[in-house]
């Protein structure tokens, strides 16, 4: 049996924050603002995984009122959710991500992000796709006020 899930997230860019995307620290003058490390890529991915397995959303699973998640590494959300899926008899088939960022330019890091995510999820690199788009200078993302991400995940029974 197969199931599909989608996820979406947006965070604001602000000063004095490291920029963490897909679990990688990226050199930039500003970072994403949020309760955790605000990694939009891992938040969208976590929501897609939860969605595929019918397990609600990241806000239910990891509430931003919980001090445990203050400035936490969002890889925790992904690895814990992966465990929840496998406990219920699911494994991931593939992941497809689209990151929306006017800046920084993500083209140079797409491959390393893909490899990093594939290792995190114990998947082959070709089962994890990372796409990057600008905001075409329109809206909050286009004005480089925020970064967004969409994720799709297919899971199958083990
Ligand atoms: Mg988020």
JSON list of C-alpha atoms and ligand atoms in Angstrom, two decimals:
[
{"chain": "A", "resi": 1, "resn": "UNK", "atom": "CA", "xyz": [0.00, 0.00, 0.00]},
{"chain": "A", "resi": 2, "resn": "UNK", "atom": "CA", "xyz": [1.12, 3.53, -0.80]},
{"chain": "A", "resi": 3, "resn": "UNK", "atom": "CA", "xyz": [0.24, 6.89, 0.77]},
{"chain": "A", "resi": 4, "resn": "UNK", "atom": "CA", "xyz": [1.26, 10.42, -0.18]},
{"chain": "A", "resi": 5, "resn": "UNK", "atom": "CA", "xyz": [1.74, 13.49, 2.01]},
{"chain": "A", "resi": 6, "resn": "UNK", "atom": "CA", "xyz": [2.41, 17.16, 1.34]},
{"chain": "A", "resi": 7, "resn": "UNK", "atom": "CA", "xyz": [3.98, 19.81, 3.55]},
{"chain": "A", "resi": 8, "resn": "UNK", "atom": "CA", "xyz": [4.52, 23.54, 3.38]},
{"chain": "A", "resi": 9, "resn": "UNK", "atom": "CA", "xyz": [6.32, 26.04, 5.60]},
{"chain": "A", "resi": 10, "resn": "UNK", "atom": "CA", "xyz": [7.47, 29.65, 5.56]},
{"chain": "A", "resi": 11, "resn": "UNK", "atom": "CA", "xyz": [9.71, 31.50, 8.01]},
{"chain": "A", "resi": 12, "resn": "UNK", "atom": "CA", "xyz": [10.78, 35.13, 8.17]},
{"chain": "A", "resi": 13, "resn": "UNK", "atom": "CA", "xyz": [14.42, 36.14, 7.64]},
{"chain": "A", "resi": 14, "resn": "UNK", "atom": "CA", "xyz": [15.91, 38.22, 10.43]},
{"chain": "A", "resi": 15, "resn": "UNK", "atom": "CA", "xyz": [19.26, 39.44, 11.77]},
{"chain": "A", "resi": 16, "resn": "UNK", "atom": "CA", "xyz": [21.48, 37.64, 14.30]},
{"chain": "A", "resi": 17, "resn": "UNK", "atom": "CA", "xyz": [20.27, 34.17, 13.37]},
{"chain": "A", "resi": 18, "resn": "UNK", "atom": "CA", "xyz": [22.18, 31.40, 11.60]},
{"chain": "A", "resi": 19, "resn": "UNK", "atom": "CA", "xyz": [20.58, 30.25, 8.33]},
{"chain": "A", "resi": 20, "resn": "UNK", "atom": "CA", "xyz": [19.82, 26.53, 8.56]},
{"chain": "A", "resi": 21, "resn": "UNK", "atom": "CA", "xyz": [18.19, 24.85, 5.56]},
{"chain": "A", "resi": 22, "resn": "UNK", "atom": "CA", "xyz": [17.76, 21.11, 5.13]},
{"chain": "A", "resi": 23, "resn": "UNK", "atom": "CA", "xyz": [19.88, 20.57, 8.23]},
{"chain": "A", "resi": 24, "resn": "UNK", "atom": "CA", "xyz": [22.82, 22.47, 6.72]},
{"chain": "A", "resi": 25, "resn": "UNK", "atom": "CA", "xyz": [24.27, 25.73, 7.98]},
{"chain": "A", "resi": 26, "resn": "UNK", "atom": "CA", "xyz": [24.43, 28.16, 5.06]},
{"chain": "A", "resi": 27, "resn": "UNK", "atom": "CA", "xyz": [26.59, 31.26, 5.01]},
{"chain": "A", "resi": 28, "resn": "UNK", "atom": "CA", "xyz": [24.26, 34.28, 4.84]},
{"chain": "A", "resi": 29, "resn": "UNK", "atom": "CA", "xyz": [23.87, 37.69, 6.51]},
{"chain": "A", "resi": 30, "resn": "UNK", "atom": "CA", "xyz": [20.48, 36.73, 7.99]},
{"chain": "A", "resi": 31, "resn": "UNK", "atom": "CA", "xyz": [18.77, 33.59, 9.27]},
{"chain": "A", "resi": 32, "resn": "UNK", "atom": "CA", "xyz": [15.25, 32.27, 9.69]},
{"chain": "A", "resi": 33, "resn": "UNK", "atom": "CA", "xyz": [13.30, 33.34, 12.76]},
{"chain": "A", "resi": 34, "resn": "UNK", "atom": "CA", "xyz": [11.30, 30.79, 14.74]},
{"chain": "A", "resi": 35, "resn": "UNK", "atom": "CA", "xyz": [10.97, 28.89, 17.99]},
{"chain": "A", "resi": 36, "resn": "UNK", "atom": "CA", "xyz": [13.25, 26.06, 16.82]},
{"chain": "A", "resi": 37, "resn": "UNK", "atom": "CA", "xyz": [16.12, 26.60, 14.36]},
{"chain": "A", "resi": 38, "resn": "UNK", "atom": "CA", "xyz": [13.31, 27.54, 11.89]},
{"chain": "A", "resi": 39, "resn": "UNK", "atom": "CA", "xyz": [14.54, 25.13, 9.20]},
{"chain": "A", "resi": 40, "resn": "UNK", "atom": "CA", "xyz": [11.67, 25.49, 6.70]},
{"chain": "A", "resi": 41, "resn": "UNK", "atom": "CA", "xyz": [12.91, 22.56, 4.64]},
{"chain": "A", "resi": 42, "resn": "UNK", "atom": "CA", "xyz": [12.84, 20.09, 7.53]},
{"chain": "A", "resi": 43, "resn": "UNK", "atom": "CA", "xyz": [9.54, 21.49, 8.81]},
{"chain": "A", "resi": 44, "resn": "UNK", "atom": "CA", "xyz": [7.85, 21.03, 5.40]},
{"chain": "A", "resi": 45, "resn": "UNK", "atom": "CA", "xyz": [9.40, 17.55, 5.13]},
{"chain": "A", "resi": 46, "resn": "UNK", "atom": "CA", "xyz": [8.20, 16.59, 8.63]},
{"chain": "A", "resi": 47, "resn": "UNK", "atom": "CA", "xyz": [4.66, 17.76, 7.80]},
{"chain": "A", "resi": 48, "resn": "UNK", "atom": "CA", "xyz": [4.66, 15.76, 4.56]},
{"chain": "A", "resi": 49, "resn": "UNK", "atom": "CA", "xyz": [5.82, 12.63, 6.42]},
{"chain": "A", "resi": 50, "resn": "UNK", "atom": "CA", "xyz": [3.18, 13.11, 9.14]},
{"chain": "A", "resi": 51, "resn": "UNK", "atom": "CA", "xyz": [0.56, 13.80, 6.49]},
{"chain": "A", "resi": 52, "resn": "UNK", "atom": "CA", "xyz": [1.35, 10.65, 4.52]},
{"chain": "A", "resi": 53, "resn": "UNK", "atom": "CA", "xyz": [0.99, 8.50, 7.63]},
{"chain": "A", "resi": 54, "resn": "UNK", "atom": "CA", "xyz": [-2.18, 10.32, 8.82]},
{"chain": "A", "resi": 55, "resn": "UNK", "atom": "CA", "xyz": [-0.44, 11.61, 11.94]},
{"chain": "A", "resi": 56, "resn": "UNK", "atom": "CA", "xyz": [-1.59, 15.24, 12.00]},
{"chain": "A", "resi": 57, "resn": "UNK", "atom": "CA", "xyz": [0.86, 18.11, 11.73]},
{"chain": "A", "resi": 58, "resn": "UNK", "atom": "CA", "xyz": [4.15, 19.39, 13.11]},
{"chain": "A", "resi": 59, "resn": "UNK", "atom": "CA", "xyz": [2.37, 21.91, 15.37]},
{"chain": "A", "resi": 60, "resn": "UNK", "atom": "CA", "xyz": [0.55, 19.07, 17.17]},
{"chain": "A", "resi": 61, "resn": "UNK", "atom": "CA", "xyz": [3.61, 16.83, 17.35]},
{"chain": "A", "resi": 62, "resn": "UNK", "atom": "CA", "xyz": [6.17, 19.52, 18.29]},
{"chain": "A", "resi": 63, "resn": "UNK", "atom": "CA", "xyz": [4.34, 22.57, 19.72]},
{"chain": "A", "resi": 64, "resn": "UNK", "atom": "CA", "xyz": [6.23, 25.88, 19.65]},
{"chain": "A", "resi": 65, "resn": "UNK", "atom": "CA", "xyz": [5.11, 26.47, 23.24]},
{"chain": "A", "resi": 66, "resn": "UNK", "atom": "CA", "xyz": [7.32, 23.58, 24.39]},
{"chain": "A", "resi": 67, "resn": "UNK", "atom": "CA", "xyz": [10.67, 24.82, 25.77]},
{"chain": "A", "resi": 68, "resn": "UNK", "atom": "CA", "xyz": [12.29, 21.53, 24.65]},
{"chain": "A", "resi": 69, "resn": "UNK", "atom": "CA", "xyz": [12.08, 22.78, 21.08]},
{"chain": "A", "resi": 70, "resn": "UNK", "atom": "CA", "xyz": [13.46, 26.30, 21.71]},
{"chain": "A", "resi": 71, "resn": "UNK", "atom": "CA", "xyz": [16.26, 26.83, 19.15]},
{"chain": "A", "resi": 72, "resn": "UNK", "atom": "CA", "xyz": [16.37, 23.05, 18.67]},
{"chain": "A", "resi": 73, "resn": "UNK", "atom": "CA", "xyz": [17.91, 21.29, 15.69]},
{"chain": "A", "resi": 74, "resn": "UNK", "atom": "CA", "xyz": [14.97, 20.43, 13.41]},
{"chain": "A", "resi": 75, "resn": "UNK", "atom": "CA", "xyz": [16.66, 17.18, 12.39]},
{"chain": "A", "resi": 76, "resn": "UNK", "atom": "CA", "xyz": [15.10, 15.93, 15.64]},
{"chain": "A", "resi": 77, "resn": "UNK", "atom": "CA", "xyz": [11.60, 16.36, 14.11]},
{"chain": "A", "resi": 78, "resn": "UNK", "atom": "CA", "xyz": [12.57, 14.37, 11.03]},
{"chain": "A", "resi": 79, "resn": "UNK", "atom": "CA", "xyz": [14.33, 11.51, 12.83]},
{"chain": "A", "resi": 80, "resn": "UNK", "atom": "CA", "xyz": [11.54, 11.17, 15.42]},
{"chain": "A", "resi": 81, "resn": "UNK", "atom": "CA", "xyz": [8.87, 11.23, 12.69]},
{"chain": "A", "resi": 82, "resn": "UNK", "atom": "CA", "xyz": [10.80, 8.64, 10.70]},
{"chain": "A", "resi": 83, "resn": "UNK", "atom": "CA", "xyz": [10.72, 6.42, 13.79]},
{"chain": "A", "resi": 84, "resn": "UNK", "atom": "CA", "xyz": [6.94, 6.98, 14.17]},
{"chain": "A", "resi": 85, "resn": "UNK", "atom": "CA", "xyz": [6.45, 5.92, 10.56]},
{"chain": "A", "resi": 86, "resn": "UNK", "atom": "CA", "xyz": [8.58, 2.79, 10.85]},
{"chain": "A", "resi": 87, "resn": "UNK", "atom": "CA", "xyz": [6.86, 1.85, 14.15]},
{"chain": "A", "resi": 88, "resn": "UNK", "atom": "CA", "xyz": [3.59, 1.92, 12.16]},
{"chain": "A", "resi": 89, "resn": "UNK", "atom": "CA", "xyz": [5.00, -0.18, 9.33]},
{"chain": "A", "resi": 90, "resn": "UNK", "atom": "CA", "xyz": [5.79, 2.60, 6.82]},
{"chain": "A", "resi": 91, "resn": "UNK", "atom": "CA", "xyz": [8.94, 3.45, 4.92]},
{"chain": "A", "resi": 92, "resn": "UNK", "atom": "CA", "xyz": [9.62, 6.39, 2.61]},
{"chain": "A", "resi": 93, "resn": "UNK", "atom": "CA", "xyz": [9.77, 5.73, -1.14]},
{"chain": "A", "resi": 94, "resn": "UNK", "atom": "CA", "xyz": [10.87, 9.20, -2.23]},
{"chain": "A", "resi": 95, "resn": "UNK", "atom": "CA", "xyz": [10.89, 12.86, -1.25]},
{"chain": "A", "resi": 96, "resn": "UNK", "atom": "CA", "xyz": [10.51, 15.88, -3.53]},
{"chain": "A", "resi": 97, "resn": "UNK", "atom": "CA", "xyz": [11.20, 19.39, -2.21]},
{"chain": "A", "resi": 98, "resn": "UNK", "atom": "CA", "xyz": [10.90, 22.89, -3.64]},
{"chain": "A", "resi": 99, "resn": "UNK", "atom": "CA", "xyz": [12.59, 25.70, -1.73]},
{"chain": "A", "resi": 100, "resn": "UNK", "atom": "CA", "xyz": [11.53, 29.29, -2.44]},
{"chain": "A", "resi": 101, "resn": "UNK", "atom": "CA", "xyz": [14.28, 31.79, -1.66]},
{"chain": "A", "resi": 102, "resn": "UNK", "atom": "CA", "xyz": [15.18, 35.07, -3.34]},
{"chain": "A", "resi": 103, "resn": "UNK", "atom": "CA", "xyz": [18.45, 34.96, -1.43]},
{"chain": "A", "resi": 104, "resn": "UNK", "atom": "CA", "xyz": [20.84, 33.34, -0.87]},
{"chain": "A", "resi": 105, "resn": "UNK", "atom": "CA", "xyz": [21.22, 31.54, -4.19]},
{"chain": "A", "resi": 106, "resn": "UNK", "atom": "CA", "xyz": [20.66, 27.85, -3.43]},
{"chain": "A", "resi": 107, "resn": "UNK", "atom": "CA", "xyz": [21.83, 26.35, -6.73]},
{"chain": "A", "resi": 108, "resn": "UNK", "atom": "CA", "xyz": [25.36, 25.67, -5.42]},
{"chain": "A", "resi": 109, "resn": "UNK", "atom": "CA", "xyz": [24.12, 23.75, -2.34]},
{"chain": "A", "resi": 110, "resn": "UNK", "atom": "CA", "xyz": [21.27, 21.69, -3.82]},
{"chain": "A", "resi": 111, "resn": "UNK", "atom": "CA", "xyz": [23.46, 18.62, -4.30]},
{"chain": "A", "resi": 112, "resn": "UNK", "atom": "CA", "xyz": [24.97, 18.66, -0.82]},
{"chain": "A", "resi": 113, "resn": "UNK", "atom": "CA", "xyz": [21.52, 19.21, 0.72]},
{"chain": "A", "resi": 114, "resn": "UNK", "atom": "CA", "xyz": [20.18, 16.26, -1.22]},
{"chain": "A", "resi": 115, "resn": "UNK", "atom": "CA", "xyz": [23.01, 14.02, -0.02]},
{"chain": "A", "resi": 116, "resn": "UNK", "atom": "CA", "xyz": [22.57, 15.21, 3.57]},
{"chain": "A", "resi": 117, "resn": "UNK", "atom": "CA", "xyz": [18.79, 14.56, 3.51]},
{"chain": "A", "resi": 118, "resn": "UNK", "atom": "CA", "xyz": [19.23, 11.16, 1.85]},
{"chain": "A", "resi": 119, "resn": "UNK", "atom": "CA", "xyz": [21.64, 10.13, 4.63]},
{"chain": "A", "resi": 120, "resn": "UNK", "atom": "CA", "xyz": [19.23, 11.45, 7.31]},
{"chain": "A", "resi": 121, "resn": "UNK", "atom": "CA", "xyz": [16.37, 9.43, 5.81]},
{"chain": "A", "resi": 122, "resn": "UNK", "atom": "CA", "xyz": [18.46, 6.33, 4.90]},
{"chain": "A", "resi": 123, "resn": "UNK", "atom": "CA", "xyz": [17.43, 6.74, 1.25]},
{"chain": "A", "resi": 124, "resn": "UNK", "atom": "CA", "xyz": [19.34, 6.62, -2.02]},
{"chain": "A", "resi": 125, "resn": "UNK", "atom": "CA", "xyz": [20.31, 10.08, -3.23]},
{"chain": "A", "resi": 126, "resn": "UNK", "atom": "CA", "xyz": [18.08, 9.72, -6.31]},
{"chain": "A", "resi": 127, "resn": "UNK", "atom": "CA", "xyz": [15.07, 9.21, -3.99]},
{"chain": "A", "resi": 128, "resn": "UNK", "atom": "CA", "xyz": [15.51, 12.74, -2.59]},
{"chain": "A", "resi": 129, "resn": "UNK", "atom": "CA", "xyz": [15.03, 15.65, -4.98]},
{"chain": "A", "resi": 130, "resn": "UNK", "atom": "CA", "xyz": [15.76, 19.26, -4.05]},
{"chain": "A", "resi": 131, "resn": "UNK", "atom": "CA", "xyz": [14.56, 22.08, -6.29]},
{"chain": "A", "resi": 132, "resn": "UNK", "atom": "CA", "xyz": [15.19, 25.78, -5.70]},
{"chain": "A", "resi": 133, "resn": "UNK", "atom": "CA", "xyz": [13.24, 28.75, -7.02]},
{"chain": "A", "resi": 134, "resn": "UNK", "atom": "CA", "xyz": [13.39, 32.48, -6.38]},
{"chain": "A", "resi": 135, "resn": "UNK", "atom": "CA", "xyz": [10.29, 34.50, -5.58]},
{"chain": "A", "resi": 136, "resn": "UNK", "atom": "CA", "xyz": [10.69, 36.45, -8.86]},
{"chain": "A", "resi": 137, "resn": "UNK", "atom": "CA", "xyz": [11.08, 39.59, -6.67]},
{"chain": "A", "resi": 138, "resn": "UNK", "atom": "CA", "xyz": [7.33, 39.46, -5.89]},
{"chain": "A", "resi": 139, "resn": "UNK", "atom": "CA", "xyz": [5.72, 39.10, -2.45]},
{"chain": "A", "resi": 140, "resn": "UNK", "atom": "CA", "xyz": [7.43, 38.44, 0.88]},
{"chain": "A", "resi": 141, "resn": "UNK", "atom": "CA", "xyz": [9.73, 35.75, -0.54]},
{"chain": "A", "resi": 142, "resn": "UNK", "atom": "CA", "xyz": [10.60, 37.84, -3.59]},
{"chain": "A", "resi": 143, "resn": "UNK", "atom": "CA", "xyz": [11.52, 40.76, -1.32]},
{"chain": "A", "resi": 144, "resn": "UNK", "atom": "CA", "xyz": [13.82, 38.37, 0.60]},
{"chain": "A", "resi": 145, "resn": "UNK", "atom": "CA", "xyz": [11.76, 38.81, 3.78]},
{"chain": "A", "resi": 146, "resn": "UNK", "atom": "CA", "xyz": [11.09, 35.07, 4.05]},
{"chain": "A", "resi": 147, "resn": "UNK", "atom": "CA", "xyz": [12.01, 31.62, 2.76]},
{"chain": "A", "resi": 148, "resn": "UNK", "atom": "CA", "xyz": [9.44, 28.92, 2.02]},
{"chain": "A", "resi": 149, "resn": "UNK", "atom": "CA", "xyz": [9.44, 25.23, 1.19]},
{"chain": "A", "resi": 150, "resn": "UNK", "atom": "CA", "xyz": [7.01, 22.69, -0.23]},
{"chain": "A", "resi": 151, "resn": "UNK", "atom": "CA", "xyz": [7.50, 18.96, 0.28]},
{"chain": "A", "resi": 152, "resn": "UNK", "atom": "CA", "xyz": [5.90, 15.82, -1.09]},
{"chain": "A", "resi": 153, "resn": "UNK", "atom": "CA", "xyz": [6.59, 12.39, 0.37]},
{"chain": "A", "resi": 154, "resn": "UNK", "atom": "CA", "xyz": [5.47, 8.96, -0.85]},
{"chain": "A", "resi": 155, "resn": "UNK", "atom": "CA", "xyz": [5.44, 6.14, 1.71]},
{"chain": "A", "resi": 156, "resn": "UNK", "atom": "CA", "xyz": [4.77, 2.41, 1.35]},
{"chain": "A", "resi": 157, "resn": "UNK", "atom": "CA", "xyz": [4.13, -0.47, 3.71]},
{"chain": "A", "resi": 158, "resn": "UNK", "atom": "CA", "xyz": [7.31, -2.27, 4.81]},
{"chain": "B", "resi": 1, "resn": "LIG", "atom": "MG1", "xyz": [8.18, 26.02, 10.72]}
]
